[in-house]
Short mmCIF file of C-alpha atoms in Angstrom, two decimals:
data_model
loop_
_atom_site.label_atom_id
_atom_site.label_comp_id
_atom_site.label_asym_id
_atom_site.label_seq_id
_atom_site.Cartn_x
_atom_site.Cartn_y
_atom_site.Cartn_z
CA MET A 1 -6.20 21.30 7.52
CA ASN A 2 -7.83 23.55 9.76
CA PHE A 3 -10.32 22.08 12.07
CA ASN A 4 -12.61 23.87 14.44
CA ARG A 5 -13.12 22.60 17.88
CA LYS A 6 -16.40 20.81 17.22
CA GLN A 7 -14.76 18.89 14.26
CA ILE A 8 -11.74 17.95 16.49
CA ILE A 9 -14.17 16.42 19.09
CA PHE A 10 -16.14 14.47 16.43
CA ILE A 11 -12.98 13.24 14.83
CA SER A 12 -11.81 12.31 18.15
CA ILE A 13 -14.89 10.38 19.09
CA SER A 14 -14.56 8.25 15.92
CA PHE A 15 -11.04 7.72 16.46
CA LEU A 16 -11.62 6.33 19.94
CA ILE A 17 -14.48 3.95 18.41
CA LEU A 18 -11.79 2.77 15.84
CA LEU A 19 -9.42 2.23 18.63
CA ILE A 20 -11.90 0.25 20.68
CA SER A 21 -12.47 -2.06 17.64
CA LEU A 22 -8.94 -2.97 17.47
CA LEU A 23 -9.89 -5.10 20.72
CA ASN A 24 -12.07 -7.43 18.82
CA ASP A 25 -11.38 -11.03 18.33
CA ILE A 26 -9.08 -12.16 15.48
CA ASN A 27 -10.55 -13.13 12.50
CA VAL A 28 -8.64 -16.51 11.71
CA TYR A 29 -9.85 -16.94 8.15
CA ASP A 30 -9.17 -13.49 6.89
CA GLU A 31 -6.25 -12.10 9.16
CA GLY A 32 -4.81 -15.58 9.57
CA ILE A 33 -4.74 -16.48 5.91
CA VAL A 34 -3.29 -12.88 5.08
CA LEU A 35 -0.51 -13.33 7.60
CA THR A 36 0.41 -16.71 6.52
CA ASN A 37 0.62 -15.71 2.96
CA SER A 38 2.64 -12.58 3.72
CA SER A 39 5.00 -14.63 5.83
CA ARG A 40 5.61 -17.17 3.09
CA ILE A 41 6.10 -14.45 0.54
CA ALA A 42 8.57 -12.64 2.95
CA ALA A 43 10.37 -15.95 3.21
CA GLY A 44 10.69 -15.96 -0.79
CA GLN A 45 7.84 -18.34 -1.91
CA LEU A 46 5.54 -17.19 -4.58
CA PRO A 47 1.74 -17.40 -4.54
CA PHE A 48 0.10 -20.06 -6.88
CA HIS A 49 3.64 -21.27 -7.59
CA ASP A 50 4.88 -22.43 -4.16
CA PHE A 51 1.67 -22.22 -2.35
CA TRP A 52 -2.11 -22.00 -3.15
CA THR A 53 -4.38 -19.41 -1.77
CA VAL A 54 -7.92 -18.09 -2.37
CA LEU A 55 -6.83 -14.42 -1.84
CA THR A 56 -5.32 -12.15 -4.36
CA PRO A 57 -1.43 -11.66 -3.86
CA GLY A 58 -1.55 -7.83 -3.65
CA GLN A 59 -2.33 -7.50 -0.12
CA SER A 60 -0.03 -10.38 0.73
CA TYR A 61 2.80 -8.50 -1.04
CA PHE A 62 1.56 -5.45 0.88
CA TYR A 63 1.92 -7.01 4.24
CA SER A 64 5.01 -9.01 3.50
CA PHE A 65 6.97 -5.92 3.06
CA PHE A 66 6.05 -4.88 6.62
CA ILE A 67 6.72 -8.44 8.03
CA LYS A 68 10.07 -8.44 6.48
CA TYR A 69 11.20 -5.34 7.59
CA ILE A 70 9.48 -4.68 11.14
CA TYR A 71 8.26 -7.77 12.63
CA PHE A 72 5.83 -10.84 12.18
CA ASN A 73 2.82 -10.14 14.56
CA MET A 74 -0.69 -10.00 14.51
CA LEU A 75 -0.44 -6.61 16.29
CA ILE A 76 1.48 -5.31 13.32
CA GLU A 77 -1.24 -6.49 10.79
CA ARG A 78 -3.84 -4.61 12.92
CA MET A 79 -1.70 -1.41 13.17
CA ILE A 80 -1.15 -1.29 9.50
CA SER A 81 -5.10 -1.92 8.91
CA PHE A 82 -5.58 0.78 11.61
CA LEU A 83 -3.18 3.40 9.88
CA SER A 84 -4.69 2.46 6.44
CA ILE A 85 -7.93 3.48 7.55
CA LEU A 86 -6.68 6.58 9.03
CA ILE A 87 -5.10 7.51 5.64
CA ILE A 88 -8.24 6.81 3.63
CA GLY A 89 -10.26 9.07 5.89
CA PHE A 90 -7.82 11.93 5.66
CA LEU A 91 -7.24 11.57 1.85
CA LEU A 92 -10.94 11.66 1.33
CA HIS A 93 -11.15 14.66 3.48
CA ILE A 94 -8.80 16.35 1.39
CA ILE A 95 -10.19 14.99 -1.81
CA ILE A 96 -13.72 16.15 -0.94
CA LYS A 97 -12.39 19.52 0.25
CA LYS A 98 -10.52 20.14 -3.06
CA THR A 99 -13.50 19.15 -5.36
CA MET A 100 -16.58 20.04 -3.68
CA PHE A 101 -15.53 23.25 -1.42
CA THR A 102 -17.45 22.14 1.30
CA LYS A 103 -17.00 22.96 5.12
CA ASN A 104 -18.22 19.31 5.98
CA SER A 105 -15.45 17.54 4.36
CA TYR A 106 -14.51 16.37 8.00
CA LEU A 107 -17.45 14.08 8.07
CA SER A 108 -15.56 11.79 5.64
CA ILE A 109 -12.99 11.03 8.31
CA ILE A 110 -15.71 10.32 10.89
CA TRP A 111 -17.66 8.10 8.36
CA VAL A 112 -14.63 5.92 7.28
CA ASN A 113 -13.60 5.46 11.09
CA ILE A 114 -17.01 4.32 12.04
CA TYR A 115 -17.82 2.31 9.20
CA CYS A 116 -14.63 0.44 9.30
CA SER A 117 -14.82 -0.16 12.94
CA GLY A 118 -18.40 -1.47 12.55
CA PHE A 119 -17.64 -4.08 10.03
CA MET A 120 -14.18 -5.17 11.49
CA ILE A 121 -12.57 -4.70 8.20
CA PHE A 122 -9.07 -5.53 9.53
CA GLY A 123 -7.35 -8.00 7.54
CA LEU A 124 -9.64 -7.97 4.51
CA SER A 125 -8.26 -7.30 0.89
CA VAL A 126 -10.80 -4.55 0.50
CA LEU A 127 -8.89 -2.23 2.81
CA SER A 128 -5.56 -2.24 1.00
CA SER A 129 -7.54 -1.98 -2.37
CA LEU A 130 -9.44 0.96 -1.06
CA LEU A 131 -6.27 2.47 0.26
CA PHE A 132 -4.55 2.43 -3.41
CA CYS A 133 -7.76 3.49 -5.14
CA VAL A 134 -8.15 6.70 -2.92
CA LEU A 135 -4.48 7.22 -3.06
CA SER A 136 -4.44 6.95 -6.91
CA ILE A 137 -7.56 9.63 -6.88
CA PHE A 138 -5.47 11.94 -4.64
CA LEU A 139 -2.58 11.81 -6.83
CA LEU A 140 -4.59 12.24 -10.10
CA ILE A 141 -6.08 15.40 -8.47
CA ILE A 142 -2.58 16.73 -7.48
CA TYR A 143 -1.35 16.20 -11.05
CA PHE A 144 -4.09 18.14 -12.33
CA GLU A 145 -3.61 20.84 -9.97
CA LEU A 146 0.20 20.83 -11.00
CA LYS A 147 -0.48 20.62 -14.83
CA LYS A 148 -0.03 23.82 -16.56
CA TYR A 149 -2.32 24.13 -19.89
#
């Protein structure tokens, strides 16, 4: 990925906006429920069998992997969300660059960073769902590039 100076400045500003949004208050209902469910799954319990939850278990399993092997902390959840947002932005940049052949594909990184920081998307299940959707589109594009007809 070759970025010129102007693109690096815009991406850095959007990155700083996203970093500042990490300082927002904790959303007890979304982040708290996800962390509680994830810690219970990491301890060996099963959702809807050992405990009831309103959220789908996919996100709880995703975070329980990190809780089990790294540490149980709210900062870990925020950093995983932060890294997910960055990965989504860069994957969208690559997808747009490969499919649309435009020089403005870097705007996807900026848009994702500002959008996610503005809506305080940390801890919401839509973030991990979006990450896996964008990852699957990226892998599909890679598959079609490698496939020989």
